[in-house]
């Protein structure tokens, strides 16, 4: 069990209109257990719904994150891009960086992920940096090495002031949207690996680094992950789309977390 404060993040991907977002936030709040103050929670709606999500979540502990941010900035001729300062202005607290769908469908490299992380940090946004190996990489025995490479691309660019302002998500590509989550053993091994690299680079800050697991997390299996000593929460896709389901998932995370129970 982790002693760090749990963090549960819903990545909505390309789902939900403004009207659906506003309805979701109201319903989610009505399903939340009173113990939810023991956990950090965020949703990541599409860009068009961010402002409405922020307004709807006002006065609650639900945070709003973006799913992506421009690598360039603070402004310029970059058609279709949204800068970190723009996300900050509408009230986002953070942003997901380097999701495997961005890497796979939009050609984002480790270097681009590092630039986006820098932009987020400079705009006082909390980056959630996603790492994950493909099935082929796992089957060829390269999983640890791939994660190390992806992580070093980020750690190489961080200053000492940044190291407490970043969250890592381990999301094996083969587990995303497949219904086939990683086993607890795999998740614990990979999270430990990430924390060990962080510790070798930044020392004791590894103790407070939050590492989320992502890939087919549901209300039924969340507790298996949050019970692990190096798993500090989850990045959730499909199972975050229903407000009652996502509230149940938060309940499952709270059940296993000593941090959330003030222990
Ligand atoms: P999933 O997606 O929970 O639907 O597997 C996770 C993610 O892509 O962050």
PDB file of C-alpha atoms and ligand atoms in Angstrom:
ATOM      1  CA  UNK A   1       0.000   0.000   0.000  1.00  0.00           C
ATOM      2  CA  UNK A   2       1.231   3.421  -0.853  1.00  0.00           C
ATOM      3  CA  UNK A   3       1.394   6.174   1.761  1.00  0.00           C
ATOM      4  CA  UNK A   4       1.114   8.840  -0.929  1.00  0.00           C
ATOM      5  CA  UNK A   5      -2.192  10.606  -1.496  1.00  0.00           C
ATOM      6  CA  UNK A   6      -4.127   8.703  -4.185  1.00  0.00           C
ATOM      7  CA  UNK A   7      -4.910  10.409  -7.472  1.00  0.00           C
ATOM      8  CA  UNK A   8      -7.632   9.160  -9.812  1.00  0.00           C
ATOM      9  CA  UNK A   9      -7.847  10.760 -13.247  1.00  0.00           C
ATOM     10  CA  UNK A  10     -10.494  10.189 -15.912  1.00  0.00           C
ATOM     11  CA  UNK A  11      -9.204  10.581 -19.462  1.00  0.00           C
ATOM     12  CA  UNK A  12     -12.309  11.080 -21.578  1.00  0.00           C
ATOM     13  CA  UNK A  13     -10.460  11.042 -24.910  1.00  0.00           C
ATOM     14  CA  UNK A  14     -12.742  12.235 -27.757  1.00  0.00           C
ATOM     15  CA  UNK A  15     -15.978  11.872 -25.786  1.00  0.00           C
ATOM     16  CA  UNK A  16     -18.615  14.272 -24.472  1.00  0.00           C
ATOM     17  CA  UNK A  17     -20.045  17.571 -25.612  1.00  0.00           C
ATOM     18  CA  UNK A  18     -20.291  20.650 -23.396  1.00  0.00           C
ATOM     19  CA  UNK A  19     -23.851  19.738 -22.366  1.00  0.00           C
ATOM     20  CA  UNK A  20     -22.807  16.171 -21.528  1.00  0.00           C
ATOM     21  CA  UNK A  21     -19.849  17.435 -19.527  1.00  0.00           C
ATOM     22  CA  UNK A  22     -21.966  19.749 -17.381  1.00  0.00           C
ATOM     23  CA  UNK A  23     -24.467  16.946 -16.713  1.00  0.00           C
ATOM     24  CA  UNK A  24     -21.664  14.523 -15.865  1.00  0.00           C
ATOM     25  CA  UNK A  25     -20.040  16.801 -13.289  1.00  0.00           C
ATOM     26  CA  UNK A  26     -23.339  17.372 -11.451  1.00  0.00           C
ATOM     27  CA  UNK A  27     -24.115  13.668 -11.392  1.00  0.00           C
ATOM     28  CA  UNK A  28     -20.601  12.635 -10.380  1.00  0.00           C
ATOM     29  CA  UNK A  29     -20.718  14.974  -7.368  1.00  0.00           C
ATOM     30  CA  UNK A  30     -24.012  13.426  -6.254  1.00  0.00           C
ATOM     31  CA  UNK A  31     -22.496   9.917  -6.244  1.00  0.00           C
ATOM     32  CA  UNK A  32     -19.270  10.716  -4.412  1.00  0.00           C
ATOM     33  CA  UNK A  33     -18.685   9.171  -0.979  1.00  0.00           C
ATOM     34  CA  UNK A  34     -18.026  11.615   1.874  1.00  0.00           C
ATOM     35  CA  UNK A  35     -14.544  10.102   2.238  1.00  0.00           C
ATOM     36  CA  UNK A  36     -13.620  11.384  -1.224  1.00  0.00           C
ATOM     37  CA  UNK A  37     -11.689  14.249   0.346  1.00  0.00           C
ATOM     38  CA  UNK A  38      -9.000  11.621   1.029  1.00  0.00           C
ATOM     39  CA  UNK A  39      -8.185  11.385  -2.638  1.00  0.00           C
ATOM     40  CA  UNK A  40      -7.304  13.745  -5.480  1.00  0.00           C
ATOM     41  CA  UNK A  41      -9.649  13.424  -8.465  1.00  0.00           C
ATOM     42  CA  UNK A  42      -9.578  14.901 -11.938  1.00  0.00           C
ATOM     43  CA  UNK A  43     -11.348  14.589 -15.258  1.00  0.00           C
ATOM     44  CA  UNK A  44      -9.745  15.360 -18.604  1.00  0.00           C
ATOM     45  CA  UNK A  45     -12.476  16.415 -21.065  1.00  0.00           C
ATOM     46  CA  UNK A  46     -11.843  17.521 -24.670  1.00  0.00           C
ATOM     47  CA  UNK A  47     -10.588  21.102 -25.163  1.00  0.00           C
ATOM     48  CA  UNK A  48     -14.047  22.426 -26.091  1.00  0.00           C
ATOM     49  CA  UNK A  49     -15.543  21.349 -22.752  1.00  0.00           C
ATOM     50  CA  UNK A  50     -12.726  22.493 -20.445  1.00  0.00           C
ATOM     51  CA  UNK A  51     -14.163  25.871 -19.453  1.00  0.00           C
ATOM     52  CA  UNK A  52     -17.612  24.423 -18.808  1.00  0.00           C
ATOM     53  CA  UNK A  53     -16.097  21.590 -16.782  1.00  0.00           C
ATOM     54  CA  UNK A  54     -14.172  24.101 -14.659  1.00  0.00           C
ATOM     55  CA  UNK A  55     -17.339  26.134 -14.064  1.00  0.00           C
ATOM     56  CA  UNK A  56     -19.403  23.032 -13.260  1.00  0.00           C
ATOM     57  CA  UNK A  57     -16.760  21.704 -10.847  1.00  0.00           C
ATOM     58  CA  UNK A  58     -16.409  25.041  -9.031  1.00  0.00           C
ATOM     59  CA  UNK A  59     -16.750  24.573  -5.274  1.00  0.00           C
ATOM     60  CA  UNK A  60     -15.965  20.821  -5.474  1.00  0.00           C
ATOM     61  CA  UNK A  61     -12.623  19.027  -5.166  1.00  0.00           C
ATOM     62  CA  UNK A  62     -12.844  17.713  -8.730  1.00  0.00           C
ATOM     63  CA  UNK A  63      -9.942  19.051 -10.811  1.00  0.00           C
ATOM     64  CA  UNK A  64      -9.938  19.585 -14.557  1.00  0.00           C
ATOM     65  CA  UNK A  65      -7.024  18.515 -16.740  1.00  0.00           C
ATOM     66  CA  UNK A  66      -6.448  18.827 -20.483  1.00  0.00           C
ATOM     67  CA  UNK A  67      -5.550  15.804 -22.628  1.00  0.00           C
ATOM     68  CA  UNK A  68      -2.843  17.523 -24.620  1.00  0.00           C
ATOM     69  CA  UNK A  69      -0.879  20.776 -24.929  1.00  0.00           C
ATOM     70  CA  UNK A  70       1.220  22.442 -27.599  1.00  0.00           C
ATOM     71  CA  UNK A  71       4.939  21.739 -27.510  1.00  0.00           C
ATOM     72  CA  UNK A  72       5.499  25.285 -28.732  1.00  0.00           C
ATOM     73  CA  UNK A  73       4.646  28.507 -27.016  1.00  0.00           C
ATOM     74  CA  UNK A  74       3.714  30.789 -25.501  1.00  0.00           C
ATOM     75  CA  UNK A  75       1.924  31.684 -28.764  1.00  0.00           C
ATOM     76  CA  UNK A  76       2.612  31.673 -32.479  1.00  0.00           C
ATOM     77  CA  UNK A  77       1.671  30.373 -35.914  1.00  0.00           C
ATOM     78  CA  UNK A  78       0.771  26.803 -34.900  1.00  0.00           C
ATOM     79  CA  UNK A  79      -2.604  26.056 -36.462  1.00  0.00           C
ATOM     80  CA  UNK A  80      -4.798  23.807 -34.374  1.00  0.00           C
ATOM     81  CA  UNK A  81      -2.641  23.933 -31.248  1.00  0.00           C
ATOM     82  CA  UNK A  82      -3.563  25.088 -27.730  1.00  0.00           C
ATOM     83  CA  UNK A  83      -0.860  26.510 -25.471  1.00  0.00           C
ATOM     84  CA  UNK A  84      -0.195  25.742 -21.821  1.00  0.00           C
ATOM     85  CA  UNK A  85      -0.986  29.356 -20.870  1.00  0.00           C
ATOM     86  CA  UNK A  86      -4.388  29.037 -22.572  1.00  0.00           C
ATOM     87  CA  UNK A  87      -5.152  25.907 -20.547  1.00  0.00           C
ATOM     88  CA  UNK A  88      -4.088  27.659 -17.377  1.00  0.00           C
ATOM     89  CA  UNK A  89      -6.279  30.635 -18.220  1.00  0.00           C
ATOM     90  CA  UNK A  90      -9.462  28.529 -18.467  1.00  0.00           C
ATOM     91  CA  UNK A  91      -8.759  26.994 -15.057  1.00  0.00           C
ATOM     92  CA  UNK A  92      -7.081  23.669 -15.833  1.00  0.00           C
ATOM     93  CA  UNK A  93      -4.863  22.355 -13.062  1.00  0.00           C
ATOM     94  CA  UNK A  94      -2.828  20.079 -15.276  1.00  0.00           C
ATOM     95  CA  UNK A  95      -2.436  18.194 -18.533  1.00  0.00           C
ATOM     96  CA  UNK A  96      -1.842  14.647 -19.755  1.00  0.00           C
ATOM     97  CA  UNK A  97       1.388  14.418 -21.779  1.00  0.00           C
ATOM     98  CA  UNK A  98       2.680  11.692 -24.079  1.00  0.00           C
ATOM     99  CA  UNK A  99      -0.362   9.419 -24.033  1.00  0.00           C
ATOM    100  CA  UNK A 100       0.275   6.356 -26.199  1.00  0.00           C
ATOM    101  CA  UNK A 101      -2.562   7.372 -28.553  1.00  0.00           C
ATOM    102  CA  UNK A 102      -0.703  10.651 -29.167  1.00  0.00           C
ATOM    103  CA  UNK A 103       2.500   8.706 -29.784  1.00  0.00           C
ATOM    104  CA  UNK A 104       0.843   6.122 -32.019  1.00  0.00           C
ATOM    105  CA  UNK A 105      -1.611   8.154 -34.113  1.00  0.00           C
ATOM    106  CA  UNK A 106       0.092  11.556 -34.134  1.00  0.00           C
ATOM    107  CA  UNK A 107       3.740  10.563 -34.169  1.00  0.00           C
ATOM    108  CA  UNK A 108       4.667  12.159 -30.870  1.00  0.00           C
ATOM    109  CA  UNK A 109       8.212  11.316 -29.863  1.00  0.00           C
ATOM    110  CA  UNK A 110       9.911  11.253 -26.474  1.00  0.00           C
ATOM    111  CA  UNK A 111      11.454  14.636 -27.347  1.00  0.00           C
ATOM    112  CA  UNK A 112       8.049  16.186 -28.053  1.00  0.00           C
ATOM    113  CA  UNK A 113       6.783  14.801 -24.747  1.00  0.00           C
ATOM    114  CA  UNK A 114       9.690  16.462 -22.984  1.00  0.00           C
ATOM    115  CA  UNK A 115       8.902  19.809 -24.658  1.00  0.00           C
ATOM    116  CA  UNK A 116       5.238  19.551 -23.648  1.00  0.00           C
ATOM    117  CA  UNK A 117       6.210  18.712 -20.086  1.00  0.00           C
ATOM    118  CA  UNK A 118       8.388  21.823 -20.005  1.00  0.00           C
ATOM    119  CA  UNK A 119       5.538  23.996 -21.325  1.00  0.00           C
ATOM    120  CA  UNK A 120       3.164  22.622 -18.712  1.00  0.00           C
ATOM    121  CA  UNK A 121       5.604  23.204 -15.863  1.00  0.00           C
ATOM    122  CA  UNK A 122       6.389  26.735 -17.018  1.00  0.00           C
ATOM    123  CA  UNK A 123       2.648  27.546 -17.032  1.00  0.00           C
ATOM    124  CA  UNK A 124       2.206  26.110 -13.500  1.00  0.00           C
ATOM    125  CA  UNK A 125       0.229  23.132 -14.785  1.00  0.00           C
ATOM    126  CA  UNK A 126       0.762  19.649 -13.341  1.00  0.00           C
ATOM    127  CA  UNK A 127       1.894  17.309 -16.132  1.00  0.00           C
ATOM    128  CA  UNK A 128       0.857  13.654 -16.010  1.00  0.00           C
ATOM    129  CA  UNK A 129       3.517  12.057 -18.192  1.00  0.00           C
ATOM    130  CA  UNK A 130       2.499   8.718 -19.722  1.00  0.00           C
ATOM    131  CA  UNK A 131       4.990   5.909 -20.309  1.00  0.00           C
ATOM    132  CA  UNK A 132       4.250   2.469 -21.680  1.00  0.00           C
ATOM    133  CA  UNK A 133       5.630  -0.366 -23.768  1.00  0.00           C
ATOM    134  CA  UNK A 134       3.851  -2.054 -26.679  1.00  0.00           C
ATOM    135  CA  UNK A 135       3.030  -5.759 -26.705  1.00  0.00           C
ATOM    136  CA  UNK A 136       5.875  -6.436 -29.146  1.00  0.00           C
ATOM    137  CA  UNK A 137       8.309  -4.614 -26.864  1.00  0.00           C
ATOM    138  CA  UNK A 138       7.111  -6.621 -23.861  1.00  0.00           C
ATOM    139  CA  UNK A 139       7.287  -9.919 -25.730  1.00  0.00           C
ATOM    140  CA  UNK A 140      10.809  -9.207 -26.881  1.00  0.00           C
ATOM    141  CA  UNK A 141      11.903  -8.559 -23.297  1.00  0.00           C
ATOM    142  CA  UNK A 142      12.450  -4.830 -23.843  1.00  0.00           C
ATOM    143  CA  UNK A 143       9.759  -3.423 -21.502  1.00  0.00           C
ATOM    144  CA  UNK A 144      12.094  -2.194 -18.745  1.00  0.00           C
ATOM    145  CA  UNK A 145      14.449  -0.630 -21.235  1.00  0.00           C
ATOM    146  CA  UNK A 146      11.655   1.145 -23.157  1.00  0.00           C
ATOM    147  CA  UNK A 147      10.238   2.644 -19.970  1.00  0.00           C
ATOM    148  CA  UNK A 148      13.698   3.762 -18.882  1.00  0.00           C
ATOM    149  CA  UNK A 149      14.247   5.485 -22.238  1.00  0.00           C
ATOM    150  CA  UNK A 150      10.872   7.233 -22.160  1.00  0.00           C
ATOM    151  CA  UNK A 151      11.386   8.355 -18.564  1.00  0.00           C
ATOM    152  CA  UNK A 152      14.941   9.621 -19.094  1.00  0.00           C
ATOM    153  CA  UNK A 153      13.743  11.824 -21.956  1.00  0.00           C
ATOM    154  CA  UNK A 154      11.721  13.643 -19.302  1.00  0.00           C
ATOM    155  CA  UNK A 155      14.065  13.512 -16.302  1.00  0.00           C
ATOM    156  CA  UNK A 156      16.949  14.858 -18.414  1.00  0.00           C
ATOM    157  CA  UNK A 157      15.046  18.131 -18.840  1.00  0.00           C
ATOM    158  CA  UNK A 158      13.845  18.638 -15.251  1.00  0.00           C
ATOM    159  CA  UNK A 159      15.363  20.974 -12.703  1.00  0.00           C
ATOM    160  CA  UNK A 160      15.328  20.335  -8.954  1.00  0.00           C
ATOM    161  CA  UNK A 161      12.395  22.734  -8.666  1.00  0.00           C
ATOM    162  CA  UNK A 162      10.326  20.628 -11.073  1.00  0.00           C
ATOM    163  CA  UNK A 163      10.636  17.236  -9.461  1.00  0.00           C
ATOM    164  CA  UNK A 164       7.780  17.695  -6.993  1.00  0.00           C
ATOM    165  CA  UNK A 165       5.444  19.070  -9.653  1.00  0.00           C
ATOM    166  CA  UNK A 166       5.035  16.094 -11.924  1.00  0.00           C
ATOM    167  CA  UNK A 167       3.046  12.859 -11.978  1.00  0.00           C
ATOM    168  CA  UNK A 168       3.986   9.755 -13.984  1.00  0.00           C
ATOM    169  CA  UNK A 169       1.478   7.290 -15.440  1.00  0.00           C
ATOM    170  CA  UNK A 170       2.562   3.776 -16.388  1.00  0.00           C
ATOM    171  CA  UNK A 171       0.203   2.709 -19.165  1.00  0.00           C
ATOM    172  CA  UNK A 172       1.209  -0.437 -21.034  1.00  0.00           C
ATOM    173  CA  UNK A 173      -0.090   0.037 -24.583  1.00  0.00           C
ATOM    174  CA  UNK A 174      -1.404  -3.546 -24.703  1.00  0.00           C
ATOM    175  CA  UNK A 175      -3.655  -2.875 -21.705  1.00  0.00           C
ATOM    176  CA  UNK A 176      -5.288   0.342 -22.957  1.00  0.00           C
ATOM    177  CA  UNK A 177      -8.876  -0.126 -24.057  1.00  0.00           C
ATOM    178  CA  UNK A 178      -8.414  -3.886 -24.388  1.00  0.00           C
ATOM    179  CA  UNK A 179     -10.153  -5.056 -21.207  1.00  0.00           C
ATOM    180  CA  UNK A 180      -6.877  -6.787 -20.363  1.00  0.00           C
ATOM    181  CA  UNK A 181      -5.304  -4.874 -17.492  1.00  0.00           C
ATOM    182  CA  UNK A 182      -1.742  -5.567 -16.410  1.00  0.00           C
ATOM    183  CA  UNK A 183      -1.414  -8.095 -13.618  1.00  0.00           C
ATOM    184  CA  UNK A 184      -0.653  -6.590 -10.207  1.00  0.00           C
ATOM    185  CA  UNK A 185       2.810  -8.197 -10.393  1.00  0.00           C
ATOM    186  CA  UNK A 186       3.618  -6.472 -13.664  1.00  0.00           C
ATOM    187  CA  UNK A 187       2.257  -3.130 -12.441  1.00  0.00           C
ATOM    188  CA  UNK A 188       4.259  -3.299  -9.205  1.00  0.00           C
ATOM    189  CA  UNK A 189       7.457  -4.312 -11.024  1.00  0.00           C
ATOM    190  CA  UNK A 190       7.171  -1.493 -13.572  1.00  0.00           C
ATOM    191  CA  UNK A 191       6.234   1.137 -10.993  1.00  0.00           C
ATOM    192  CA  UNK A 192       9.166   0.078  -8.808  1.00  0.00           C
ATOM    193  CA  UNK A 193      11.432   0.359 -11.847  1.00  0.00           C
ATOM    194  CA  UNK A 194      10.198   3.892 -12.527  1.00  0.00           C
ATOM    195  CA  UNK A 195      10.653   4.904  -8.891  1.00  0.00           C
ATOM    196  CA  UNK A 196      14.154   3.411  -8.811  1.00  0.00           C
ATOM    197  CA  UNK A 197      15.196   5.430 -11.878  1.00  0.00           C
ATOM    198  CA  UNK A 198      13.699   8.547 -10.303  1.00  0.00           C
ATOM    199  CA  UNK A 199      15.556   7.894  -7.062  1.00  0.00           C
ATOM    200  CA  UNK A 200      18.863   7.366  -8.862  1.00  0.00           C
ATOM    201  CA  UNK A 201      18.326  10.714 -10.593  1.00  0.00           C
ATOM    202  CA  UNK A 202      16.629  12.873  -7.969  1.00  0.00           C
ATOM    203  CA  UNK A 203      17.177  11.096  -4.639  1.00  0.00           C
ATOM    204  CA  UNK A 204      14.571  11.258  -1.904  1.00  0.00           C
ATOM    205  CA  UNK A 205      11.912  12.983  -4.021  1.00  0.00           C
ATOM    206  CA  UNK A 206      11.172   9.475  -5.336  1.00  0.00           C
ATOM    207  CA  UNK A 207       9.336   8.849  -2.066  1.00  0.00           C
ATOM    208  CA  UNK A 208       6.732  11.473  -2.900  1.00  0.00           C
ATOM    209  CA  UNK A 209       6.520  10.897  -6.670  1.00  0.00           C
ATOM    210  CA  UNK A 210       3.038   9.722  -7.595  1.00  0.00           C
ATOM    211  CA  UNK A 211       2.948   6.987 -10.228  1.00  0.00           C
ATOM    212  CA  UNK A 212      -0.492   6.131 -11.636  1.00  0.00           C
ATOM    213  CA  UNK A 213      -1.376   2.880 -13.342  1.00  0.00           C
ATOM    214  CA  UNK A 214      -3.469   3.054 -16.539  1.00  0.00           C
ATOM    215  CA  UNK A 215      -4.913   0.421 -18.857  1.00  0.00           C
ATOM    216  CA  UNK A 216      -8.375  -1.195 -18.462  1.00  0.00           C
ATOM    217  CA  UNK A 217      -8.841  -0.001 -14.882  1.00  0.00           C
ATOM    218  CA  UNK A 218     -12.426  -0.464 -13.655  1.00  0.00           C
ATOM    219  CA  UNK A 219     -14.353  -0.124 -10.401  1.00  0.00           C
ATOM    220  CA  UNK A 220     -13.899  -3.893 -10.037  1.00  0.00           C
ATOM    221  CA  UNK A 221     -10.116  -4.045 -10.322  1.00  0.00           C
ATOM    222  CA  UNK A 222      -8.950  -0.629  -9.029  1.00  0.00           C
ATOM    223  CA  UNK A 223      -8.338  -1.912  -5.499  1.00  0.00           C
ATOM    224  CA  UNK A 224      -5.926  -4.569  -6.801  1.00  0.00           C
ATOM    225  CA  UNK A 225      -3.762  -1.744  -8.099  1.00  0.00           C
ATOM    226  CA  UNK A 226      -4.079   0.829  -5.347  1.00  0.00           C
ATOM    227  CA  UNK A 227      -3.223  -1.913  -2.825  1.00  0.00           C
ATOM    228  CA  UNK A 228       0.284  -2.124  -4.359  1.00  0.00           C
ATOM    229  CA  UNK A 229       3.100  -0.279  -2.619  1.00  0.00           C
ATOM    230  CA  UNK A 230       4.263   1.661  -5.679  1.00  0.00           C
ATOM    231  CA  UNK A 231       0.878   2.423  -7.280  1.00  0.00           C
ATOM    232  CA  UNK A 232      -0.552   5.783  -6.237  1.00  0.00           C
ATOM    233  CA  UNK A 233      -3.729   5.952  -8.277  1.00  0.00           C
ATOM    234  CA  UNK A 234      -4.997   5.430 -11.786  1.00  0.00           C
ATOM    235  CA  UNK A 235      -5.439   7.023 -15.189  1.00  0.00           C
ATOM    236  CA  UNK A 236      -8.777   5.704 -16.388  1.00  0.00           C
ATOM    237  CA  UNK A 237     -10.248   5.824 -19.894  1.00  0.00           C
ATOM    238  CA  UNK A 238     -13.453   3.909 -20.658  1.00  0.00           C
ATOM    239  CA  UNK A 239     -14.484   3.410 -17.036  1.00  0.00           C
ATOM    240  CA  UNK A 240     -14.404   7.167 -16.373  1.00  0.00           C
ATOM    241  CA  UNK A 241     -17.162   7.952 -18.886  1.00  0.00           C
ATOM    242  CA  UNK A 242     -20.050   7.071 -16.586  1.00  0.00           C
ATOM    243  CA  UNK A 243     -20.328   9.429 -13.583  1.00  0.00           C
ATOM    244  CA  UNK A 244     -21.679   6.740 -11.247  1.00  0.00           C
ATOM    245  CA  UNK A 245     -19.099   4.212 -12.471  1.00  0.00           C
ATOM    246  CA  UNK A 246     -16.251   6.683 -11.985  1.00  0.00           C
ATOM    247  CA  UNK A 247     -17.522   7.549  -8.483  1.00  0.00           C
ATOM    248  CA  UNK A 248     -17.531   3.815  -7.687  1.00  0.00           C
ATOM    249  CA  UNK A 249     -14.004   3.559  -8.941  1.00  0.00           C
ATOM    250  CA  UNK A 250     -12.963   6.390  -6.595  1.00  0.00           C
ATOM    251  CA  UNK A 251     -14.673   4.491  -3.766  1.00  0.00           C
ATOM    252  CA  UNK A 252     -12.612   1.390  -4.613  1.00  0.00           C
ATOM    253  CA  UNK A 253      -9.377   3.376  -4.539  1.00  0.00           C
ATOM    254  CA  UNK A 254     -10.233   4.925  -1.180  1.00  0.00           C
ATOM    255  CA  UNK A 255     -10.894   1.516   0.324  1.00  0.00           C
ATOM    256  CA  UNK A 256      -7.254   0.426  -0.042  1.00  0.00           C
ATOM    257  CA  UNK A 257      -5.386   3.604   0.584  1.00  0.00           C
ATOM    258  CA  UNK A 258      -3.944   4.332   4.024  1.00  0.00           C
ATOM    259  CA  UNK A 259      -3.193   7.906   2.902  1.00  0.00           C
ATOM    260  CA  UNK A 260      -6.869   8.493   2.242  1.00  0.00           C
ATOM    261  CA  UNK A 261      -7.797   7.233   5.687  1.00  0.00           C
ATOM    262  CA  UNK A 262      -5.332   9.486   7.433  1.00  0.00           C
ATOM    263  CA  UNK A 263      -3.134   6.550   8.506  1.00  0.00           C
TER     264      UNK A 263
HETATM  265  P1  LIG B   1      -8.669   2.542 -20.671  1.00  0.00           P
HETATM  266  O1  LIG B   1      -7.742   3.763 -21.135  1.00  0.00           O
HETATM  267  O2  LIG B   1      -8.937   2.731 -19.196  1.00  0.00           O
HETATM  268  O3  LIG B   1      -9.930   2.675 -21.493  1.00  0.00           O
HETATM  269  O4  LIG B   1      -7.931   1.287 -20.936  1.00  0.00           O
HETATM  270  C1  LIG B   1      -6.725   4.229 -20.310  1.00  0.00           C
HETATM  271  C2  LIG B   1      -6.023   5.396 -20.952  1.00  0.00           C
HETATM  272  O5  LIG B   1      -5.912   5.439 -22.177  1.00  0.00           O
HETATM  273  O6  LIG B   1      -5.565   6.328 -20.252  1.00  0.00           O
END
